[in-house]
């Protein structure tokens, strides 16, 4: 489904991704772990299409299309979704207005009918209930004044509503209390599907107890330095990243 | 040694002198009114049109902008007026009592005053000037506007408009819509003035819209003066949707009695060059005002908002929120001054001007000022100017919005903060529709 080959990325002349290769199959949940600053968020931004980065080499192919040739909104319509490590507050934009605009923009880009208001309301209500998101929260400006955990849940709500086929979760577990973590994990698990893949970036095994990955990749210095099954996460939890850092040095 | 310099007059200044000489005999009113015209014009004749070395006009060089003095607009033919009125769409869907002015002339036939309650008097200004209406004595009451050139020009050339009196304690339920429509194939000048006296405890919503023919360099210089008594509640919304060739000067002067509530929002989308002035004086204690602005300009437009709020008495509150969106090579200006006089203890004044630059070639001049002479006050001002936040744009684009739509959503939210200050739902919706239309035109 997703194939990344020899991805080389710089920002302000500083090399962050260094010939990264990664392949994720349809239906797969791939976890990426790695030390702070190794380039995990950078990878997620480059997949989603953030402009600040300079891609010097490589390709990112999702279902036969090279994402690097597409604008961010086209990638979204093609099925890419990034749950941000730090979701942004958008003052003055009501959450419901935002949700409706983005859902309809994607539908329009795919040549589908716009949602009717009742259909839209029904979908939001259902997804919000599943994620224990208060109706009151939906009436506020997007993410403004939301707690860290509420923002993360709002990201998953958007993911559930947009039904993307390639989902990137960048440290969605950080800032969540134990109950919220379970709710969010259940929300993600409910979306697991043979046609959908996930890239789960995390520092902690705890999340992976709830969202059990099919593969685990270790990222260090802008490359995937080791890949394995779910047991690799446990091993990392015990041994840390020391050997990978040294390897790169 | 005499350093007296004889100013060299511009063509427009020379023409203005000629126009005044020719017109003063024809303009309505004699006695006091005529004397007033002479005095006002004498100031213009002596000082000339204000230019960039006059502090108050530093960012809006009226001498440079007014290349010619357009002839005073006559009343257009009935057919032309009817066509222009039919094309006027601002707040057309809002249920209101409408006073229509075409090229500055009050048109009773195109106005509908039937819905007004008893206790509301409306007299065309031409008539009021001719008959020496009692309210004329209040003209120019707000002292901070005294030496203002736009006000003086209007006082010299004012031909028509309206005098509106709301008696004590009368609540006017329907908004009163002052609809100014400008039409013509060649340049013309208008100087309408509206005086509104709101009696103690009365309430009224005033809507003011200005629309006009595109592609014609017409000149308008509108003055609205509101004298609101104690315990009044007055709302005012102004929309500048003038034609794209217009030079639009306007002034709103407000005096407020004690325990009064007043709010105004000025929206600017039209005209080639605009300067809107607000002069507000607190004359009684315990009053609260909200003054807002939402300006959206592009191309080579110029839009100036100049504000002076005079806290002369204790215990009043003023809130100023101005939002300016500048695209293309346009120039936005905000000059805001809050004066707190020595007696005005317990004043609470907060002024904010925020500008959004959508292009690299746009300019914003922000000049907020506080002049505080009392010690027990709470005052603050702020000014910001910047581009749209790229991180916010990316967030929206990553969710599927094309760049243009993402920008539009953020701009709408930015302006919305000021437009939301309007309490009347229909008017607010119409203004939000205007911003959406402006954004759509920009994207096209
Ligand atoms: N604008 C920038 N200019 C220079 N360096 C940057 C910029 N943005 C990111 N970096 C650097 O890129 C590197 C990778 O950052 P990134 O956020 O991708 O790491 P990460 O693996 O997500 O870390 P964490 O686990 O802390 O979230 C870091 O060293 C960071 O300082
Ligand atoms: Mg990160």
XYZ file of C-alpha atoms in Angstrom, chain A residues 73-80 102-113 123 161-165:
26
model
C -5.247 18.545 0.104
C -4.902 16.139 -2.808
C -3.047 13.697 -0.581
C -5.862 13.994 1.955
C -8.449 13.250 -0.718
C -6.272 10.322 -1.834
C -6.582 8.916 1.692
C -3.683 10.267 3.759
C -13.188 19.284 5.353
C -15.520 16.314 4.876
C -17.213 17.985 1.931
C -13.935 19.211 0.437
C -12.650 15.637 0.320
C -15.908 14.333 -1.088
C -15.860 17.021 -3.739
C -12.273 16.178 -4.691
C -13.311 12.549 -5.138
C -16.329 13.487 -7.206
C -18.814 12.464 -4.507
C -22.001 14.230 -3.401
C -22.167 10.844 11.520
C -15.181 10.894 9.984
C -12.789 11.232 7.050
C -12.275 7.464 6.695
C -8.755 7.732 5.263
C -6.951 4.673 3.995
